[in-house]
Short mmCIF file of C-alpha atoms and ligand atoms in Angstrom, two decimals:
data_model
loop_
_atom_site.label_atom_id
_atom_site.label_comp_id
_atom_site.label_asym_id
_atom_site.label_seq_id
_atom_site.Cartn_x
_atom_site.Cartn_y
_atom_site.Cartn_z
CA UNK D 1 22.39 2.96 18.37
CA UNK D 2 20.60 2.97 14.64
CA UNK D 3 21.14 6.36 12.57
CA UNK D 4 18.25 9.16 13.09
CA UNK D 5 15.66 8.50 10.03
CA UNK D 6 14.14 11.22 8.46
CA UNK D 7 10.21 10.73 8.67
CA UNK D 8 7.67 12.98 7.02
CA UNK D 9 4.19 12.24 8.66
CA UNK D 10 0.94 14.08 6.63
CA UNK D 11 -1.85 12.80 9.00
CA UNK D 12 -4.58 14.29 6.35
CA UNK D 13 -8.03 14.39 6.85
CA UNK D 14 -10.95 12.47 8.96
CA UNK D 15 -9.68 9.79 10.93
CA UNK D 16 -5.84 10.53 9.50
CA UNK D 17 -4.70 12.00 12.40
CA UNK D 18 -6.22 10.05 15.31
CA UNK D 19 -4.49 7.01 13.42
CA UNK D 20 -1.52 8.55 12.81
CA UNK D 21 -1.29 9.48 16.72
CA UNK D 22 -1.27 5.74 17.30
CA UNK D 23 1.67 5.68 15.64
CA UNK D 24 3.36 8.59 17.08
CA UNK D 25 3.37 6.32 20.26
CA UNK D 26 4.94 3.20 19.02
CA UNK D 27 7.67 5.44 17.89
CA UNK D 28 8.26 7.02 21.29
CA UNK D 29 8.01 3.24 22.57
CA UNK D 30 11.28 1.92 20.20
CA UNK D 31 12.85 5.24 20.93
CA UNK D 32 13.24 4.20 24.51
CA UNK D 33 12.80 0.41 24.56
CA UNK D 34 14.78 -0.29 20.78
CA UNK D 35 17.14 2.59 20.71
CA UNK D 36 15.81 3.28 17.33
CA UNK D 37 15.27 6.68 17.01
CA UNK D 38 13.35 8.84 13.98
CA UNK D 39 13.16 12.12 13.31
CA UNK D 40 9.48 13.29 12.60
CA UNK D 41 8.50 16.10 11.00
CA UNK D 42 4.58 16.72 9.91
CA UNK D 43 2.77 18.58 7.26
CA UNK D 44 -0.74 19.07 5.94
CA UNK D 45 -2.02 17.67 2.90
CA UNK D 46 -5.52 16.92 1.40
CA UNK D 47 -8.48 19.31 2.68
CA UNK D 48 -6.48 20.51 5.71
CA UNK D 49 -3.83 21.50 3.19
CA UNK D 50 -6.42 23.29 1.06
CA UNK D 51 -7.50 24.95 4.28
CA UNK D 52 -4.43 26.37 5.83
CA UNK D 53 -2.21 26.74 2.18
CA UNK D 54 -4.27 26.78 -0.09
CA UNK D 55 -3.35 23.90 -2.21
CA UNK D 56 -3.98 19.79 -1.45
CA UNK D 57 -0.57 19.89 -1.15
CA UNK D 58 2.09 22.24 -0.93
CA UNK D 59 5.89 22.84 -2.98
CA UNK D 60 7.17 23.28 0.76
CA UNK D 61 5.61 19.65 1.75
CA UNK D 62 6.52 17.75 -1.51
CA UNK D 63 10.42 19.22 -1.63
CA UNK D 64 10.11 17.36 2.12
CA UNK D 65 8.66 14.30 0.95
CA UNK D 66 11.32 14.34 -1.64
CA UNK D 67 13.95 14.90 1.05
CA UNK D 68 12.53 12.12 3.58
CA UNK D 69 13.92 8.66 4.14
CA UNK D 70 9.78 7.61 4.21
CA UNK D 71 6.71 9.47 4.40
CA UNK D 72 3.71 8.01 6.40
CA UNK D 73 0.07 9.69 5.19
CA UNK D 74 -2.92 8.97 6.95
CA UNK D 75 -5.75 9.49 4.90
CA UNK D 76 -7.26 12.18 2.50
CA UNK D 77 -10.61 14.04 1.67
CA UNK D 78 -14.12 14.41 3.13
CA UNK D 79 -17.17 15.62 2.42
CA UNK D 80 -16.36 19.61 2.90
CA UNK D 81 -14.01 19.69 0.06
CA UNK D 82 -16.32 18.07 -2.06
CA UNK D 83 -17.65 21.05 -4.13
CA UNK D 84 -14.02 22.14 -4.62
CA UNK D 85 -12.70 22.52 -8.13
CA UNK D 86 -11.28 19.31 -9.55
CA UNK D 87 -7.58 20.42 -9.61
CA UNK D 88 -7.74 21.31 -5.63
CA UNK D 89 -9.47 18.01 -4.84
CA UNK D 90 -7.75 16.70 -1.44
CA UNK D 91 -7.17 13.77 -3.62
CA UNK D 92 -4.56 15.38 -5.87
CA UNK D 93 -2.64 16.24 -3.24
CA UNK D 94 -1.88 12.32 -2.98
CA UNK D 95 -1.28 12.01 -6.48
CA UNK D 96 0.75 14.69 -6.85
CA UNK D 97 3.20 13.05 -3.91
CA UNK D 98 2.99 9.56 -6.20
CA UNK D 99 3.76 11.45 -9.47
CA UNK D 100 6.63 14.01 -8.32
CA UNK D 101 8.42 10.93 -5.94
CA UNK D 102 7.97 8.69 -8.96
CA UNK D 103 6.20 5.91 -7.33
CA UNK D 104 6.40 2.98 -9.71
CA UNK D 105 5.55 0.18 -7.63
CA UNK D 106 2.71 -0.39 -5.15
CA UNK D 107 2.37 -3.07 -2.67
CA UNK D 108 -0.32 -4.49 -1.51
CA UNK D 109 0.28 -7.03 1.26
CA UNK D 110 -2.94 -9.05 2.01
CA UNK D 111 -1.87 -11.10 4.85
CA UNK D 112 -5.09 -13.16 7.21
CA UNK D 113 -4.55 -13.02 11.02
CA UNK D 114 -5.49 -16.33 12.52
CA UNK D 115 -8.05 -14.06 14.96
CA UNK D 116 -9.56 -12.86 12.00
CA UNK D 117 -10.18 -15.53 9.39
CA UNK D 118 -14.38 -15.27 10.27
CA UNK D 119 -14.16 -11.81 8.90
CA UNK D 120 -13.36 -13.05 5.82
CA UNK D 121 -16.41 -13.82 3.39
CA UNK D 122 -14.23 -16.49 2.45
CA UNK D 123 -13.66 -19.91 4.23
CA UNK D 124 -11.56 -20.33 7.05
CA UNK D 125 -9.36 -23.06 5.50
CA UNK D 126 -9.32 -21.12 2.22
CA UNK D 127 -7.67 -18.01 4.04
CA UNK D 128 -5.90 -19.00 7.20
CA UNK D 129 -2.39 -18.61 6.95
CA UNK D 130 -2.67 -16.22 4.11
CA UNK D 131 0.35 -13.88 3.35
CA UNK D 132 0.75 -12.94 -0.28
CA UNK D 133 2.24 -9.46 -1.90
CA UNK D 134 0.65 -7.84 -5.21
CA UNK D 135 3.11 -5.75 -6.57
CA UNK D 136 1.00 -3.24 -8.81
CA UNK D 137 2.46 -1.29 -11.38
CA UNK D 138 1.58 2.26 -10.30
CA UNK D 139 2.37 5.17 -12.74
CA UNK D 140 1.61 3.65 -16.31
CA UNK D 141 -0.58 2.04 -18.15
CA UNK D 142 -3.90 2.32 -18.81
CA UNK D 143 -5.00 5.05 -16.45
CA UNK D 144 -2.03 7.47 -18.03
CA UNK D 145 -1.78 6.10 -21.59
CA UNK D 146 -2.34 8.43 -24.76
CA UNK D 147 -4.35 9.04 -26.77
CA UNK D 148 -7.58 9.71 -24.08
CA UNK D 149 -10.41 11.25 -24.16
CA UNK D 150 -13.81 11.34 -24.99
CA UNK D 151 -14.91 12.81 -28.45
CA UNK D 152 -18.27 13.11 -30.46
CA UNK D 153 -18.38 11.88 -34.08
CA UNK D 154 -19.75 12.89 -37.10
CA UNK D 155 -23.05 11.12 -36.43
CA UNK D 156 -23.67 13.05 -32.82
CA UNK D 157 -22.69 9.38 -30.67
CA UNK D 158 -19.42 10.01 -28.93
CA UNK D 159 -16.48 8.04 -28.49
CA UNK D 160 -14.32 7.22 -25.46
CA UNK D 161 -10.62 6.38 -25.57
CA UNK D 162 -7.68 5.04 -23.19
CA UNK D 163 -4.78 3.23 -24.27
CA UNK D 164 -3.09 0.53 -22.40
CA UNK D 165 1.17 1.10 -23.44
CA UNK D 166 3.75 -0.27 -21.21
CA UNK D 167 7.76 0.01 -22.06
CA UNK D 168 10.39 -2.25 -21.43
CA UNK D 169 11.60 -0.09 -18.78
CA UNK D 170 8.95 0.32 -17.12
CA UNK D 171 7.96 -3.23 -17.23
CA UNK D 172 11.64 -4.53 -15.55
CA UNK D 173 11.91 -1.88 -13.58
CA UNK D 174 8.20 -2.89 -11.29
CA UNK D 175 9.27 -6.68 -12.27
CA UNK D 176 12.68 -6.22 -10.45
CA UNK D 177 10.66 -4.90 -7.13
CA UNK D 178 8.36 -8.37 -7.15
CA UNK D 179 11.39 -10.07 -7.57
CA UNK D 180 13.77 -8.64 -5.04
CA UNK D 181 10.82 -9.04 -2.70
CA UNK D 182 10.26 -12.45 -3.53
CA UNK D 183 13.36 -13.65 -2.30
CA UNK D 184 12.85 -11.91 1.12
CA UNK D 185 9.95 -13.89 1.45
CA UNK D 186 8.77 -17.71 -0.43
CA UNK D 187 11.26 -16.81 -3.58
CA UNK D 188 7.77 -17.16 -5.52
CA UNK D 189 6.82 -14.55 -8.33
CA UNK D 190 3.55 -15.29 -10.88
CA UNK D 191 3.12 -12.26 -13.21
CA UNK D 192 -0.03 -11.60 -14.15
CA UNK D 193 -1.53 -9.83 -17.90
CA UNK D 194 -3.55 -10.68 -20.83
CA UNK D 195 -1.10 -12.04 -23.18
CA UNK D 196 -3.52 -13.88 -25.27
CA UNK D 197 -5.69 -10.68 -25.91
CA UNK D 198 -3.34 -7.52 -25.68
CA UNK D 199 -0.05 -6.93 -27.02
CA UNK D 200 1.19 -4.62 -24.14
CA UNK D 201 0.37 -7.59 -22.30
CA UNK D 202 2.45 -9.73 -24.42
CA UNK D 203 5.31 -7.39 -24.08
CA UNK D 204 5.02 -7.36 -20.68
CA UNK D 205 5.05 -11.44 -20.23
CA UNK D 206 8.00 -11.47 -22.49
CA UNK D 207 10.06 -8.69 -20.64
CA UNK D 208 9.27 -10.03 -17.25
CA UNK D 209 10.60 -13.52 -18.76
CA UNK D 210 13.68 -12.31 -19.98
CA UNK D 211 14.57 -10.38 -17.13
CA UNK D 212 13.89 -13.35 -14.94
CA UNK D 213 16.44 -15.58 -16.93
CA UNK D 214 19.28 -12.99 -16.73
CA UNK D 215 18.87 -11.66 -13.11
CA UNK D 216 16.57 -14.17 -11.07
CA UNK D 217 16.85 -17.50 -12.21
CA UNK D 218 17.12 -18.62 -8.74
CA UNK D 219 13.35 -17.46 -8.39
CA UNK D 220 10.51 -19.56 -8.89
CA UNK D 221 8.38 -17.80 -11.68
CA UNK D 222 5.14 -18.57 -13.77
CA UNK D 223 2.44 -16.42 -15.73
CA UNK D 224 -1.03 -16.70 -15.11
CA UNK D 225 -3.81 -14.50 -16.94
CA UNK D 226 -5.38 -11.61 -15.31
CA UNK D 227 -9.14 -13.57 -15.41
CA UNK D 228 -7.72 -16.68 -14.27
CA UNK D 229 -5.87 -15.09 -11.35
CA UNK D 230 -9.24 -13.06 -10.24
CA UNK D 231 -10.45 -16.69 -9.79
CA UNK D 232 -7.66 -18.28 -8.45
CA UNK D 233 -7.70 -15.51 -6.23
CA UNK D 234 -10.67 -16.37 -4.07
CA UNK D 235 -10.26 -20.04 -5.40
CA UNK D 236 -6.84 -20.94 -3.91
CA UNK D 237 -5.41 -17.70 -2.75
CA UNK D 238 -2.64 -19.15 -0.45
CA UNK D 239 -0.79 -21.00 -3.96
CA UNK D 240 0.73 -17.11 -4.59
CA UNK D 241 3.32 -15.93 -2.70
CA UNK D 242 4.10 -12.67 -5.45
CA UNK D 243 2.01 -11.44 -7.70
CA UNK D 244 3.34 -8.20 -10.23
CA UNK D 245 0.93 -6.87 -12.60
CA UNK D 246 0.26 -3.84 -14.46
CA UNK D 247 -1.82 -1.05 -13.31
CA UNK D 248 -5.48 -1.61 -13.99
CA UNK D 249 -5.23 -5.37 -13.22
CA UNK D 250 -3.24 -4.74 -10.07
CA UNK D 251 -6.11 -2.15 -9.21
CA UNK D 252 -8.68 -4.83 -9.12
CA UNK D 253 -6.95 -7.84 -8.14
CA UNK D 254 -5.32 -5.87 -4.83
CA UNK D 255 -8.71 -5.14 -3.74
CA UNK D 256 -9.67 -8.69 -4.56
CA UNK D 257 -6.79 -10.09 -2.32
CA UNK D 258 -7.53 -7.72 0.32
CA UNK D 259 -11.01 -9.02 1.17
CA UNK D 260 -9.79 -11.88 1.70
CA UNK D 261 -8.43 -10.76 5.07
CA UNK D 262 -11.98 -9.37 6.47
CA UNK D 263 -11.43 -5.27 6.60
CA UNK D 264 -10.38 -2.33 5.34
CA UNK D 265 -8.76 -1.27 8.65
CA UNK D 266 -6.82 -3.92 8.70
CA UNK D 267 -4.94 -3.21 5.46
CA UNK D 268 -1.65 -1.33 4.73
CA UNK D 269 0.16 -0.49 1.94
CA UNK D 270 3.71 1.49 0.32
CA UNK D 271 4.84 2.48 -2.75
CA UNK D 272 7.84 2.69 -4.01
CA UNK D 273 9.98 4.60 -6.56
CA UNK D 274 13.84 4.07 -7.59
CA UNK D 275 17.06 4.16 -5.82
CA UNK D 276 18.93 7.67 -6.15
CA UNK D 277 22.28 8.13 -6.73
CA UNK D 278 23.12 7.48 -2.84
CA UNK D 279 20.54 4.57 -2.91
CA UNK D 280 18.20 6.19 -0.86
CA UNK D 281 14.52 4.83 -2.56
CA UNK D 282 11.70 7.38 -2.21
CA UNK D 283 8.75 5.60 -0.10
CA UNK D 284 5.40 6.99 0.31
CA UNK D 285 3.19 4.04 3.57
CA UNK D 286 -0.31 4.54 3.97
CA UNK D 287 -3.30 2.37 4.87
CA UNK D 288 -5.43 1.47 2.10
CA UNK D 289 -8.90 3.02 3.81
CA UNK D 290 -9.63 6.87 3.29
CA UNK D 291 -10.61 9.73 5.93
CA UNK D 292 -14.12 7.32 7.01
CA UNK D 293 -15.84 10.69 7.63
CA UNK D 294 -19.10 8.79 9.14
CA UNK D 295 -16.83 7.90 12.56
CA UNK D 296 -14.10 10.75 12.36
CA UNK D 297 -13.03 12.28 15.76
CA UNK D 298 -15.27 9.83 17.71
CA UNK D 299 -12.29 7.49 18.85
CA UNK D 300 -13.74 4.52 16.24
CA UNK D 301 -11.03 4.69 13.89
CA UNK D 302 -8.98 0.97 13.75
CA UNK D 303 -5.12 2.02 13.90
CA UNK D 304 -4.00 -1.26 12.65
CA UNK D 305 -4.11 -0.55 9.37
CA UNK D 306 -1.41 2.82 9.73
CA UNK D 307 0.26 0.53 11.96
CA UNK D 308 0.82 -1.92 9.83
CA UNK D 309 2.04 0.46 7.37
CA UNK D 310 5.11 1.91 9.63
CA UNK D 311 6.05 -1.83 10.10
CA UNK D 312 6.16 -1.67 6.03
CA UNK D 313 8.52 0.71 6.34
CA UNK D 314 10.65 -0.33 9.32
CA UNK D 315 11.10 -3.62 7.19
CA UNK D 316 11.42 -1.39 3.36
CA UNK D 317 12.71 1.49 4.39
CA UNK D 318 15.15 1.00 6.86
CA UNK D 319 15.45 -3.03 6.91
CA UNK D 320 14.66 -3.02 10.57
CA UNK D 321 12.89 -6.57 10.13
CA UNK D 322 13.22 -7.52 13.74
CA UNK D 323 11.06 -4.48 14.62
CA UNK D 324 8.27 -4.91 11.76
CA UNK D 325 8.60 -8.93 13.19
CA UNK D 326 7.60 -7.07 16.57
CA UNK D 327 4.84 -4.60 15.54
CA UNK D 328 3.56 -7.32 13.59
CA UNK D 329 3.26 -9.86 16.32
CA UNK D 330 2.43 -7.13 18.55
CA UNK D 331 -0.94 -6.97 16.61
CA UNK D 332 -1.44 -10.54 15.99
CA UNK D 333 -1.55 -10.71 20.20
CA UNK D 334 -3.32 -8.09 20.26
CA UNK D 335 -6.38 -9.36 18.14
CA UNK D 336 -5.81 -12.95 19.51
CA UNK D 337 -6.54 -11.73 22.82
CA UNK D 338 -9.91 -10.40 21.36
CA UNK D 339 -9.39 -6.40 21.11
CA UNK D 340 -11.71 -5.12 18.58
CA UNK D 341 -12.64 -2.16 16.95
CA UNK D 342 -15.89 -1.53 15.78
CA UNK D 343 -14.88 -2.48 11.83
CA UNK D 344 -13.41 -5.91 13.05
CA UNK D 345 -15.83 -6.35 16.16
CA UNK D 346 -17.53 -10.42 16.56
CA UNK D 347 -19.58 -11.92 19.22
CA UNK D 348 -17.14 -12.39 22.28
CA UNK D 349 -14.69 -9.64 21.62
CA UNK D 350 -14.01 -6.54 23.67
CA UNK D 351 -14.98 -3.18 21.80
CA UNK D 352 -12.29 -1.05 22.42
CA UNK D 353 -11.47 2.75 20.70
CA UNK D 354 -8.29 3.87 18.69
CA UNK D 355 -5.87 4.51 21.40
CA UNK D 356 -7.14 1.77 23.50
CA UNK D 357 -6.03 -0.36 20.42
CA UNK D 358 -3.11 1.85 20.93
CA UNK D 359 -2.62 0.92 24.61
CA UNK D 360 -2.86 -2.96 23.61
CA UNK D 361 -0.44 -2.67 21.30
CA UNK D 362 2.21 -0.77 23.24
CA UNK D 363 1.52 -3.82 26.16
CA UNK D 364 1.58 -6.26 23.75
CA UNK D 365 5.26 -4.70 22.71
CA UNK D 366 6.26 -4.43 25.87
CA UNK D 367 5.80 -8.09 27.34
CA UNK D 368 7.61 -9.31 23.63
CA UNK D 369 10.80 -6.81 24.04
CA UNK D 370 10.92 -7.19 27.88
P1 NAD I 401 -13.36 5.03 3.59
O1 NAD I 401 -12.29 4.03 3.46
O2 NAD I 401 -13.00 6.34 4.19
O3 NAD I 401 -14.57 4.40 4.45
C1 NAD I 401 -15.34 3.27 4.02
C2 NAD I 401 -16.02 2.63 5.25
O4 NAD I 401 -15.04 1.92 6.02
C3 NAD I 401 -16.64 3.66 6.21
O5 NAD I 401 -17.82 3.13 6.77
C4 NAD I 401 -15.61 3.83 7.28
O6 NAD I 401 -16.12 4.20 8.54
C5 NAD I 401 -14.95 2.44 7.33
N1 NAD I 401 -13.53 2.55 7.69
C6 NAD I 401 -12.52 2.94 6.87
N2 NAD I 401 -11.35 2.94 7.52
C7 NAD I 401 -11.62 2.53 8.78
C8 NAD I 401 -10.83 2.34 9.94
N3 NAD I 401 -9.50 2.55 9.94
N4 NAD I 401 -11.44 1.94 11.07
C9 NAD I 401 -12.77 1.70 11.10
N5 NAD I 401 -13.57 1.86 10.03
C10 NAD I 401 -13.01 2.28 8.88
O7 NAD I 401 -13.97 5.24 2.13
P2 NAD I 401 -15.11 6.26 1.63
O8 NAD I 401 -16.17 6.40 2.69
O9 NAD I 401 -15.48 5.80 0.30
O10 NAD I 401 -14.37 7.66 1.48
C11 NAD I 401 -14.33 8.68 2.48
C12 NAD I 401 -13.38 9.77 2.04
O11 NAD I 401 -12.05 9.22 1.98
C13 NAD I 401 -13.68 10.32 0.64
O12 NAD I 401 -13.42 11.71 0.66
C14 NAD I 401 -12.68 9.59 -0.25
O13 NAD I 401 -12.37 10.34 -1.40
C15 NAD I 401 -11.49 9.48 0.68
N6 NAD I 401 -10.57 8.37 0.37
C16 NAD I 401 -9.26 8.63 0.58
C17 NAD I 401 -8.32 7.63 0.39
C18 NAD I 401 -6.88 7.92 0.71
O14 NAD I 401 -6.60 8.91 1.37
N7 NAD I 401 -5.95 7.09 0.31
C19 NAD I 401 -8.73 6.35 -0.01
C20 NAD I 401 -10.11 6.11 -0.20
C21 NAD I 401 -11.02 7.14 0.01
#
């Protein structure tokens, strides 16, 4: 029998917690039928945290998230907390968790289910079969750079500023994840900047090089710039198989991918810091969608998504890749056999809620691991 594994769940806000339940059952499903067994503990964080502690998140919940083997969070915010000060927004209670667990690298797996390729604005032959990772660099960059700010000059117009700076750690240390990933999966890795406009991304094309000679010259690697990729993108998506880029282009060009695959319920996604001294990595799963306030506590909610994300971090987290292979098939029979939520619903599918999606699942497990 596998270890215990020390879960932290923060269900959040909205539609958080009914899609976190879904997952609650899956994991009482491999602790009988797998003989996997975690140990979960849960905490607030977002509005609920503002509501019962008094903070988006609390010292109490991030010393646990520090302290977990993987932390699962549903989804944060709403439209109750949206008059609170900027500082208490349920939103920095997720950044907070990225910044203090030092969550470099986030991936964004936008992978087409043969039952879904209609939902994709794209066309069928374009997306089915897709699977590609974009690794996106997630604390640098850009969108933390200094000097910031906006000031007003002499003449009374004003004056914004960010600056793009990347390091050569920081660069290898998000290149190594793409890599290391890469040859779990095709052994393909095409980073993506603007090396023929911006020095950082110079720097970074010449770091990523380097470090691909001395450590993974076994992996198949090419550069591609940021504008070309955005077209190649919805051109030719299935020609990637891993994409690393910084954090603003990794911003837009994960959201790119992940229309390719039809909707927002469908997507999960983990980030990643580095290995401790006892190699334990710090690993924060979540689905890409937020607390969808419009359908919250009416049953609506698509689990998939969350779902998705725990078989991120069976396979990450804990290498259990025959039980990610299983969730994941699990919900490819699932939608094959037409079960629909509302956000993925077509003509001939059946309309069912969240923990009906739950129950075909959990079958759909079942009849695979019998
Ligand atoms: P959203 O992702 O919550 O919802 C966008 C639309 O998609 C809505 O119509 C919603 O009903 C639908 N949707 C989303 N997830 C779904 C699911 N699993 N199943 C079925 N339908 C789904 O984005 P929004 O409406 O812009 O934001 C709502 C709140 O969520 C805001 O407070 C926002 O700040 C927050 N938010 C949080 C996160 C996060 O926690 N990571 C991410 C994005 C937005």
């Amino acid at each position: 029998m596998a270890s215990n594994k020390k879960l932290l769940f923060l269900p959040g806000d909205g539609i958080g917690p009914e899609v976190m339940g879904e997952v609650r059952r899956v994991i009482d499903w491999m602790d009988k039928r797998r003989a996997v067994t975690f140990d979960v503990e849960e905490r607030l964080v977002g509005g609920a945290a503002i509501d019962a502690e008094g903070a988006p998140v609390s010292d109490a919940t991030v010393d646990k998230a520090m302290a977990a083997d993987a932390v699962l969070l549903g989804a944060v915010g709403g439209p109750k907390w949206d008059e609170v000060p900027f500082e208490l927004k349920p939103e920095r209670g997720l950044l907070r968790l990225r910044k203090d667990m030092e969550l470099f690298a986030n991936l964004r797996p936008a992978l087409c289910f043969d039952a879904l390729v209609d939902a994709s604005s794209l066309k069928a032959e374009v997306v089915s079969g897709l699977d590609i990772m974009i690794v996106r660099e997630l604390t640098g960059g850009v969108y933390f750079g200094e000097p910031r700010g906006i000031e007003t000059l002499p003449d009374g117009t004003r004056r914004g500023v960010n600056t793009q700076v990347y390091t050569t750690p920081e660069i290898q240390r998000v290149a190594r994840v793409a890599f290391d990933l890469a040859r779990k999966r095709q052994n393909r890795v095409c980073s993506v900047e603007k090396s023929n406009v911006m020095e950082s991304g110079l720097l970074w094309r010449e770091e990523v090089t380097k470090l691909h000679a001395a450590e993974y010259p076994e992996v198949e690697f090419s550069h591609m710039l940021a504008d070309n990729c955005a077209m190649q993108l919805v051109r030719a998506p299935k020609q990637f198989d891993v994409i690393v880029t910084d954090n603003l282009f990794g911003d837009m060009l994960s959201d790119a991918a992940a229309m390719a695959t039809g909707s927002l319920g469908m997507l999960p996604s983990a980030s990643l810091g580095a290995a401790d001294a006892s190699g334990r990595i710090p690993a924060l799963y979540e689905p890409v969608h937020g607390s969808a306030p419009d359908i919250a506590g009416q049953g609506k909610a698509n689990p998939l998504a969350t779902l998705l994300s725990f078989a991120m971090m069976l396979r990450y987290s804990f290498d259990l890749a025959e039980d990610a292979d299983l969730i994941e098939k699990g919900v490819e029979a699932v939608l094959a056999a037409g079960h629909r939520t509302g956000d993925i619903a077509g003509p001939g599918s059946t309309l069912v809620s969240t923990s009906q999606m739950g129950d075909a699942l959990l079958a759909a497990l079942e009849s695979r691991a019998a």
